[in-house]
mmCIF file of C-alpha atoms in Angstrom:
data_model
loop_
_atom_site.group_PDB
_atom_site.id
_atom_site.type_symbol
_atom_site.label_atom_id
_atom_site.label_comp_id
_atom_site.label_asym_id
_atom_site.label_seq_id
_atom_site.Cartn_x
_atom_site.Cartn_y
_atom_site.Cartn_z
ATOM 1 C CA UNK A 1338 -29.844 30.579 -8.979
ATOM 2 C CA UNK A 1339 -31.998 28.171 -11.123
ATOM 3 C CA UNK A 1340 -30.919 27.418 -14.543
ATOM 4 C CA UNK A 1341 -32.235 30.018 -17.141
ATOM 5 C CA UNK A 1342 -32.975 29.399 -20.663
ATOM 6 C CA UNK A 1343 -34.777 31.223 -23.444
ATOM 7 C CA UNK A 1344 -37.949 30.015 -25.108
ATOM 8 C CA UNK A 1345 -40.487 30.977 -27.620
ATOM 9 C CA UNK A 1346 -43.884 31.734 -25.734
ATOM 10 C CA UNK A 1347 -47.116 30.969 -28.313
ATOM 11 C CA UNK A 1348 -50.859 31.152 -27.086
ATOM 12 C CA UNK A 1349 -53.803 29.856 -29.405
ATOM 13 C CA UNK A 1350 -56.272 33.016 -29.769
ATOM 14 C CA UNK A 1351 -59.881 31.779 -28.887
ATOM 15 C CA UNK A 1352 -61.154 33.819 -31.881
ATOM 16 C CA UNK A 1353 -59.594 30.974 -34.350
ATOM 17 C CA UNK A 1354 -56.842 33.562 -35.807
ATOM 18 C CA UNK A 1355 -54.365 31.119 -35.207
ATOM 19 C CA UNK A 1356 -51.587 31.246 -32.774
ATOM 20 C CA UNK A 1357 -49.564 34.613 -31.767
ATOM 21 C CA UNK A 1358 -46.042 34.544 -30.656
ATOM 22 C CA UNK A 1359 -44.251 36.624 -27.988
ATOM 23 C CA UNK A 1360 -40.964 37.554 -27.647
ATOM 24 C CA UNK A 1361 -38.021 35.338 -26.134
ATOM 25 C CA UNK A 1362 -37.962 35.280 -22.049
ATOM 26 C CA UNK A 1363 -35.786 33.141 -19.584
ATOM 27 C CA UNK A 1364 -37.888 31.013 -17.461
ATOM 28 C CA UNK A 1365 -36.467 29.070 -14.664
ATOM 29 C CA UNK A 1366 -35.523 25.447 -14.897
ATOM 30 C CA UNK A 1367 -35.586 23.060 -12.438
ATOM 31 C CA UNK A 1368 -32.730 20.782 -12.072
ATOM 32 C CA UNK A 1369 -31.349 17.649 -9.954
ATOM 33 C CA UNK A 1370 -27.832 17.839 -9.188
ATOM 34 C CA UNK A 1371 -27.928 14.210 -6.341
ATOM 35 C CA UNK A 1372 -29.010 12.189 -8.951
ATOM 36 C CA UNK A 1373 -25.916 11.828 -11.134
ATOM 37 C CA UNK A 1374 -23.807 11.869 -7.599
ATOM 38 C CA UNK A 1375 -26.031 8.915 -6.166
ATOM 39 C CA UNK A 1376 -26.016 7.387 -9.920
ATOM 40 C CA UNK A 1377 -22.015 7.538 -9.599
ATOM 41 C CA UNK A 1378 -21.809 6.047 -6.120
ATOM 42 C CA UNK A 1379 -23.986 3.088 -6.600
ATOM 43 C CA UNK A 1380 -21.887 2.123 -9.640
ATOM 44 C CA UNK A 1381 -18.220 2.312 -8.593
ATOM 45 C CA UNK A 1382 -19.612 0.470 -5.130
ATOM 46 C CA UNK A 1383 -16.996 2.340 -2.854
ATOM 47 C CA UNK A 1384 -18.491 1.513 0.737
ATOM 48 C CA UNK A 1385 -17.756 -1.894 -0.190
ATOM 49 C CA UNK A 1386 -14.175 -1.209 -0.951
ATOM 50 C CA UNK A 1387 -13.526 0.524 1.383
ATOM 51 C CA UNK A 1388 -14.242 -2.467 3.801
ATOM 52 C CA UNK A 1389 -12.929 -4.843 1.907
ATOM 53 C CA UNK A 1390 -9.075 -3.138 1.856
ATOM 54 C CA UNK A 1391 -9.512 -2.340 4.938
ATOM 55 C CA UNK A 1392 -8.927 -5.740 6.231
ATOM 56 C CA UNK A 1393 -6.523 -6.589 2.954
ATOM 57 C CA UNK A 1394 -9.148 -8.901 1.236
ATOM 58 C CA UNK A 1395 -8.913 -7.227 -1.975
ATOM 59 C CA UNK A 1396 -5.939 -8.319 -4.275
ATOM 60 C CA UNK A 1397 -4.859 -5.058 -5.917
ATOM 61 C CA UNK A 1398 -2.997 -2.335 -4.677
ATOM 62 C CA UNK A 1399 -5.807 0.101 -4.207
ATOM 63 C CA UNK A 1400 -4.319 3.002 -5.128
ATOM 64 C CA UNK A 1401 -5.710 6.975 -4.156
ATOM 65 C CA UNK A 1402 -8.323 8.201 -6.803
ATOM 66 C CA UNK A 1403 -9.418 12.048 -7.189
ATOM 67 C CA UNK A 1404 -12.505 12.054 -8.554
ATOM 68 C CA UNK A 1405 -14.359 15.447 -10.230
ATOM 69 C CA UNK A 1406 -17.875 15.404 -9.403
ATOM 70 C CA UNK A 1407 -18.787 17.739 -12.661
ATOM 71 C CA UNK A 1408 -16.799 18.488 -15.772
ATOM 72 C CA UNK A 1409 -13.570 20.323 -14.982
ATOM 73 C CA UNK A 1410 -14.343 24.196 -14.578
ATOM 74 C CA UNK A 1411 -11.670 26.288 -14.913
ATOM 75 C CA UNK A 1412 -13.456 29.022 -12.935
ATOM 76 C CA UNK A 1413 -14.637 27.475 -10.121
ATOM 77 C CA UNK A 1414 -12.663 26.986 -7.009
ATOM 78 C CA UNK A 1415 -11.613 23.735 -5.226
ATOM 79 C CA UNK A 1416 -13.118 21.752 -2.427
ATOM 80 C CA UNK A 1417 -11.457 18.619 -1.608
ATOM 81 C CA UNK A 1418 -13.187 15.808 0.524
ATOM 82 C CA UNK A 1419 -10.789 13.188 2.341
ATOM 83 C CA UNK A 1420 -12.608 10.505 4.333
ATOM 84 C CA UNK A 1421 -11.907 8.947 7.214
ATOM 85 C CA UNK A 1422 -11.351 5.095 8.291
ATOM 86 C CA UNK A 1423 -13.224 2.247 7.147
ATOM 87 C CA UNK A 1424 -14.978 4.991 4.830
ATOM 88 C CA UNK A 1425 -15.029 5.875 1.010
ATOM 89 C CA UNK A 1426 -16.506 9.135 -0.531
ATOM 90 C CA UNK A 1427 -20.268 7.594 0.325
ATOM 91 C CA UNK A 1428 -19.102 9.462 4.032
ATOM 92 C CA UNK A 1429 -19.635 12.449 2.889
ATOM 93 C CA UNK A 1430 -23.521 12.235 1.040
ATOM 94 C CA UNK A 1431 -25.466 14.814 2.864
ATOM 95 C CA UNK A 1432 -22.290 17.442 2.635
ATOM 96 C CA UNK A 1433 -21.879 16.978 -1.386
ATOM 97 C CA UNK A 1434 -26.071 16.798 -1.527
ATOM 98 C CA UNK A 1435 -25.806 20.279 0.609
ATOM 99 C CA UNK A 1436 -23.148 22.301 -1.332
ATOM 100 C CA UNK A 1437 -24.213 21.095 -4.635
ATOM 101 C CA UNK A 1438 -27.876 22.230 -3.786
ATOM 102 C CA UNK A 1439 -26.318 25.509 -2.748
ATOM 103 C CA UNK A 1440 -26.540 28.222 -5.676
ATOM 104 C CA UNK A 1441 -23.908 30.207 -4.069
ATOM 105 C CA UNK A 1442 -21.443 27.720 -3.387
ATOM 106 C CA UNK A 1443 -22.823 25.620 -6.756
ATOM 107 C CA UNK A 1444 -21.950 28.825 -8.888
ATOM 108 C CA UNK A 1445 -18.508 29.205 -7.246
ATOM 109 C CA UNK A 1446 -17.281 26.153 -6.629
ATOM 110 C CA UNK A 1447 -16.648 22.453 -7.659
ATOM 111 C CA UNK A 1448 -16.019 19.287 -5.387
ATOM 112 C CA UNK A 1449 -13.780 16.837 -5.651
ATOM 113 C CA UNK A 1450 -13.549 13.408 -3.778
ATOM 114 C CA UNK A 1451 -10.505 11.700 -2.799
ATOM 115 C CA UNK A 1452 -10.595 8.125 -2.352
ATOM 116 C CA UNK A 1453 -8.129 5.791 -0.342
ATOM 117 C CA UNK A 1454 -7.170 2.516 1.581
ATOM 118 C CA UNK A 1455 -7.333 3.108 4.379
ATOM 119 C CA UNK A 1456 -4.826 0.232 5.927
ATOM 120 C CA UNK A 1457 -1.817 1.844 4.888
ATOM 121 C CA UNK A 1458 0.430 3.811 6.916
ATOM 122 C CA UNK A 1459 -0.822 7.444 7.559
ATOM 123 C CA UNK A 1460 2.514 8.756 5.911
ATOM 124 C CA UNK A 1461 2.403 6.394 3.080
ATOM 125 C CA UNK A 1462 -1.352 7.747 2.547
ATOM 126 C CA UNK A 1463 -0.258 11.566 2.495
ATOM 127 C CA UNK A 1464 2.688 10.509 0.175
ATOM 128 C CA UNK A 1465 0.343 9.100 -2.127
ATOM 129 C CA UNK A 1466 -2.605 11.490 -1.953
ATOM 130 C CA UNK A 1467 -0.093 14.286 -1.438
ATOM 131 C CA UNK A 1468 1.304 13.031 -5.172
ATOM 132 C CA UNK A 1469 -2.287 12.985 -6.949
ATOM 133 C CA UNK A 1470 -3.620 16.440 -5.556
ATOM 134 C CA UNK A 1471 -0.305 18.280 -6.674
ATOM 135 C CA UNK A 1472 -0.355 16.411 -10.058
ATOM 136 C CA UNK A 1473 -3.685 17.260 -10.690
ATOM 137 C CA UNK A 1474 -2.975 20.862 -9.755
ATOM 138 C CA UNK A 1475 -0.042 20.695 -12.574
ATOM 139 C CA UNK A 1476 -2.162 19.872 -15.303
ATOM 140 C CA UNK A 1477 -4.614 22.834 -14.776
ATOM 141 C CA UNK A 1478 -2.298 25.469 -14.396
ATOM 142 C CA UNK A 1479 -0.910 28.236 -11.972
ATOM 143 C CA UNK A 1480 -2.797 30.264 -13.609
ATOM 144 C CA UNK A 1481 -6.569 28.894 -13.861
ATOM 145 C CA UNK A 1482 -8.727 30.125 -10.970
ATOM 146 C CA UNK A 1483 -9.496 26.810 -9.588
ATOM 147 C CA UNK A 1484 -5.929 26.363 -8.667
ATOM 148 C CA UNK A 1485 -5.864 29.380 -6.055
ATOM 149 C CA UNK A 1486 -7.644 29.478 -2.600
ATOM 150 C CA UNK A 1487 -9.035 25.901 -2.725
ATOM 151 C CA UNK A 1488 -11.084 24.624 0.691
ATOM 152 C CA UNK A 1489 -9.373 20.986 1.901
ATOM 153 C CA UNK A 1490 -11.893 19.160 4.343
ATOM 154 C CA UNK A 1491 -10.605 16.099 6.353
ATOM 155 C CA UNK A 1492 -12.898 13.602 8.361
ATOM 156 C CA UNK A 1493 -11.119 11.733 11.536
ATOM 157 C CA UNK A 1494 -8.021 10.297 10.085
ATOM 158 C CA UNK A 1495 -8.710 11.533 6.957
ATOM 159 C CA UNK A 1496 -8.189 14.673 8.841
ATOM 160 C CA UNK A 1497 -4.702 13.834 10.143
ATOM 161 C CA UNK A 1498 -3.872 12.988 6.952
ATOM 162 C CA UNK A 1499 -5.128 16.746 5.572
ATOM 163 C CA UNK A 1500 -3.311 18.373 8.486
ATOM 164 C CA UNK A 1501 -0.242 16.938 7.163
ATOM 165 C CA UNK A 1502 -0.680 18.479 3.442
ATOM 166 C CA UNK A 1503 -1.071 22.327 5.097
ATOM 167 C CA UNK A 1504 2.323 21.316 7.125
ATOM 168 C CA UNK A 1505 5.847 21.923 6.467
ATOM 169 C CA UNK A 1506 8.066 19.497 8.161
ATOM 170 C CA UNK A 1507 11.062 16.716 8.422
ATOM 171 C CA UNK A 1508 10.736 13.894 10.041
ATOM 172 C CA UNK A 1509 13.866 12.227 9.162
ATOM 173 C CA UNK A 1510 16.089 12.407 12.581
ATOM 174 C CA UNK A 1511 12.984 11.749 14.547
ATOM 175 C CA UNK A 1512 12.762 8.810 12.822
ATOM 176 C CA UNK A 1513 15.843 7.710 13.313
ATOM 177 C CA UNK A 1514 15.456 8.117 17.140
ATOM 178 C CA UNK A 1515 13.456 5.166 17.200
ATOM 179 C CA UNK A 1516 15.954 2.816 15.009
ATOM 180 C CA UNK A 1517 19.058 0.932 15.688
ATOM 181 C CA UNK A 1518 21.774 2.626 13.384
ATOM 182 C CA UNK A 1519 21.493 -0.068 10.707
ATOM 183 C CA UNK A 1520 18.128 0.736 9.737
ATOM 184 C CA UNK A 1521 18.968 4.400 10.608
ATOM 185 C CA UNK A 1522 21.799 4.169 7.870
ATOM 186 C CA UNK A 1523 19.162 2.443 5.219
ATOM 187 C CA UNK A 1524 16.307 4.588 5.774
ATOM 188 C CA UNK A 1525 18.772 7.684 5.191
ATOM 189 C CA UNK A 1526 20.145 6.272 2.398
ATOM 190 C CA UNK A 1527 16.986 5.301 0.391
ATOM 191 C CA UNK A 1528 14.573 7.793 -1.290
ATOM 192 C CA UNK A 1529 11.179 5.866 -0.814
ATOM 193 C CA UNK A 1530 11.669 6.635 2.880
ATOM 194 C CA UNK A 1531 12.744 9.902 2.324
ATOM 195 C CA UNK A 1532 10.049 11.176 0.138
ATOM 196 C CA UNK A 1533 7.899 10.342 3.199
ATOM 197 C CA UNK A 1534 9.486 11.747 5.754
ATOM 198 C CA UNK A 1535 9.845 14.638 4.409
ATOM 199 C CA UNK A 1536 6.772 16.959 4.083
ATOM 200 C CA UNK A 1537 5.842 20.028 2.516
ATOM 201 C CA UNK A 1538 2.901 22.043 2.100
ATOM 202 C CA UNK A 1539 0.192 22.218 -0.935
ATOM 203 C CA UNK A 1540 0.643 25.791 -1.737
ATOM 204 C CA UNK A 1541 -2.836 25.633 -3.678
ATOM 205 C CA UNK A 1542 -4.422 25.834 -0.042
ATOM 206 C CA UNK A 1543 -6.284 28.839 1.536
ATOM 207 C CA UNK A 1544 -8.083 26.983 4.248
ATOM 208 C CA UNK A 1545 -8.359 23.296 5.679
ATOM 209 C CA UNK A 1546 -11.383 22.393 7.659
ATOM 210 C CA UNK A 1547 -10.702 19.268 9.865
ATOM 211 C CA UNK A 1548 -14.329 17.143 11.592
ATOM 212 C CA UNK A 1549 -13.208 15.315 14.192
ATOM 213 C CA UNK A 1550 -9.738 14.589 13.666
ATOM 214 C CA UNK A 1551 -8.319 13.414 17.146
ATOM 215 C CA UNK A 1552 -4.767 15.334 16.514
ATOM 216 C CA UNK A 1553 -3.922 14.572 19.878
ATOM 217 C CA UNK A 1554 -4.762 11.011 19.816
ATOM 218 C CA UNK A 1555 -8.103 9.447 21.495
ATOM 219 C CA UNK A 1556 -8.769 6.999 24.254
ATOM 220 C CA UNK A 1557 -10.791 5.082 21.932
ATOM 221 C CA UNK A 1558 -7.479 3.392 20.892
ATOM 222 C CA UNK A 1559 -6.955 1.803 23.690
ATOM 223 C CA UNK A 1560 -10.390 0.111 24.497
ATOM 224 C CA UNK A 1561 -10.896 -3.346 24.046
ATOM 225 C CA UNK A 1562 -12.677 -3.619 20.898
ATOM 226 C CA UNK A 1563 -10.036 -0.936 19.026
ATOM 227 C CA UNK A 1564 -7.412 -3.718 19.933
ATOM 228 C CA UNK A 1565 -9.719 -6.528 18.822
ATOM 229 C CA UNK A 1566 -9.918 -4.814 15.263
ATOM 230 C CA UNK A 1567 -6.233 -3.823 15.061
ATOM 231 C CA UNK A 1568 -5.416 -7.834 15.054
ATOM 232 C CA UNK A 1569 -7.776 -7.479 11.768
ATOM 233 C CA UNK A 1570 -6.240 -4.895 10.056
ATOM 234 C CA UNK A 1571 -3.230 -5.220 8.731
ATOM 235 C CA UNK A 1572 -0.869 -3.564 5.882
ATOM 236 C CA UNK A 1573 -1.570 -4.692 2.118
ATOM 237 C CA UNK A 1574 0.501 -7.450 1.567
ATOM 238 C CA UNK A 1575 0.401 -6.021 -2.436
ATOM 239 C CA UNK A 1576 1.638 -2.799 -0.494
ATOM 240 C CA UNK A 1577 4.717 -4.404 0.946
ATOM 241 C CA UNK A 1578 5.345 -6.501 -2.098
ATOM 242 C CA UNK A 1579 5.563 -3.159 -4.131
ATOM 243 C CA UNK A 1580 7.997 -1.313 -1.892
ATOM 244 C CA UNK A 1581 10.514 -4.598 -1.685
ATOM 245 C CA UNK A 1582 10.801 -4.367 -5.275
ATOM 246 C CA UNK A 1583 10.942 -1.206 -5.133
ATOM 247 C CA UNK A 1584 14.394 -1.453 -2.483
ATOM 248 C CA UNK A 1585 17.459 -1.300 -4.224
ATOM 249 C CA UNK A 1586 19.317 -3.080 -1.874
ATOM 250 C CA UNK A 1587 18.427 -6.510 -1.410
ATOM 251 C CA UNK A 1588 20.073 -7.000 2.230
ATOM 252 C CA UNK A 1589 17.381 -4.990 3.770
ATOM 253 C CA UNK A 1590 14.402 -7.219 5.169
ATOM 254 C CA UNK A 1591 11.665 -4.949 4.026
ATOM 255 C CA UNK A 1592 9.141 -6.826 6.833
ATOM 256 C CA UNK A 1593 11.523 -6.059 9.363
ATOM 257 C CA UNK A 1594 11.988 -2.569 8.051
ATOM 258 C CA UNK A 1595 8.432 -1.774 7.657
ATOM 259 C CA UNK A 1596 7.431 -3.123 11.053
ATOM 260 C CA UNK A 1597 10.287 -1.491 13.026
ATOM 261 C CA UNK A 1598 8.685 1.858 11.405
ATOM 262 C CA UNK A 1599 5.367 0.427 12.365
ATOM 263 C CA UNK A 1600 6.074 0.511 15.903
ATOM 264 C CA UNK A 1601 7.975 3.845 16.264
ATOM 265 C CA UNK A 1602 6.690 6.948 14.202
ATOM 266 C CA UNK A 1603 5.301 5.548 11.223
ATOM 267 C CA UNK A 1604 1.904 4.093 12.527
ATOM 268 C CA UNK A 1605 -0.940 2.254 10.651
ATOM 269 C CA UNK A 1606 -3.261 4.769 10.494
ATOM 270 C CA UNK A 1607 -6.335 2.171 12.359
ATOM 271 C CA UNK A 1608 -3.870 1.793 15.063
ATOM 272 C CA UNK A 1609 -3.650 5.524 16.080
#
């Protein structure tokens, strides 16, 4: 439904009486909800991010945004966006332009965007995302519609990454399957690996929508120009800086660490 609002309707009388006055009625309003979106988009440039971390040129730790695309309604349900590879919230244009032209879905419920690098490992992605979605759920309250029944939609990895926040699982001795028991005793013994291994479901979830997530892997991984671009992707050197310091104990070689991961369950999310 069009916006509504009252106004005053006044007609000049042809006789030269003056003007007469009727009473207040709504009249329909037309109204542009793409061009604050597109507005947003072109200024915060995320296409070009979104490249640029991909293949670790960018400096800073890019770190998973959520962003509202209107003021915060307490009223309206949740849909959340998570892109896919190589992508940024500029992925999903024509879906936002389509729901937000919607009066249906417009009236009953909000969008928001999540926004990632895309180099990191896919459980070190749902860690973080996992993090900001359930904080953000926090500060507006069990009790405010817009925390109940929200709509998660996941694009290609993205998607993976979704699956994993409507899952409830451990991956701990699976992981240590695949390492020699010294790493085995440090990854047991260390939270930061733990907190990833370890997942759990967003209860704030009614439905997840996943657009060609390849769940059960793809051939495209293996052909010749997936290889060529997994010698240019590589993990965030800011990312592995942050988790050394992060390692209490100093014996452990965090490159060793993180590669041995690498290799077994913990993929980079290009190479899968």
């Amino acid at each position: 439904m069009k916006p509504k609002h009252l106004v005053l309707t006044c007609v000049l009388l042809l006789a030269g009486s003056g003007w007469a006055c009727a009473d207040e009625v709504a009249v329909a309003v037309a109204a542009n909800f793409s061009a604050p979106y597109g507005l947003w988009l072109a200024e915060n440039n995320l296409g070009k991010a979104a490249y640029l971390t991909l293949i670790d040129r960018d400096n800073r730790l890019t770190m998973p945004h959520l962003y509202m695309l209107e003021p915060y309604n307490p009223n309206k349900k949740v849909i959340i966006l998570v892109h896919g590879l190589a992508s940024s919230p500029e992925a999903w244009i024509r879906l936002t332009n389509d729901m937000m032209g919607d009066p249906v879905i417009r009236e009953h419920y909000q969008v928001w965007q999540i926004f990632y690098s895309t180099n990191m490992p896919i459980l070190e992605s749902r860690f973080q995302i996992y993090a900001i979605i359930t904080q953000t759920f926090d500060m507006i309250g069990a009790d405010a519609s817009a925390s109940k029944d929200a709509v998660l939609i996941g694009h290609s990895m993205g998607g993976i990454i979704s699956r994993l926040f409507v899952s409830d699982a451990n991956l701990t001795q699976d992981a240590l399957k695949m390492m020699n028991s010294r790493k085995a005793v440090q990854v047991t013994k260390n939270k930061i690996f733990q907190e990833r291994l370890i997942i759990r479901p967003i209860p704030n979830f009614s439905r997840a929508i996943f657009l060609s997530s390849p769940h059960r892997g793809t051939e495209f991984a293996d052909l010749w120009f997936t290889r060529l671009a997994r010698k240019i992707i590589k993990l965030p050197g800011a990312f592995l800086g942050a988790v050394a310091d992060s390692v209490e104990d100093k014996d452990v070689n965090i490159g060793h660490l993180i590669n041995g991961i690498g290799n077994g369950l913990v993929q980079n999310g290009p190479s899968d």
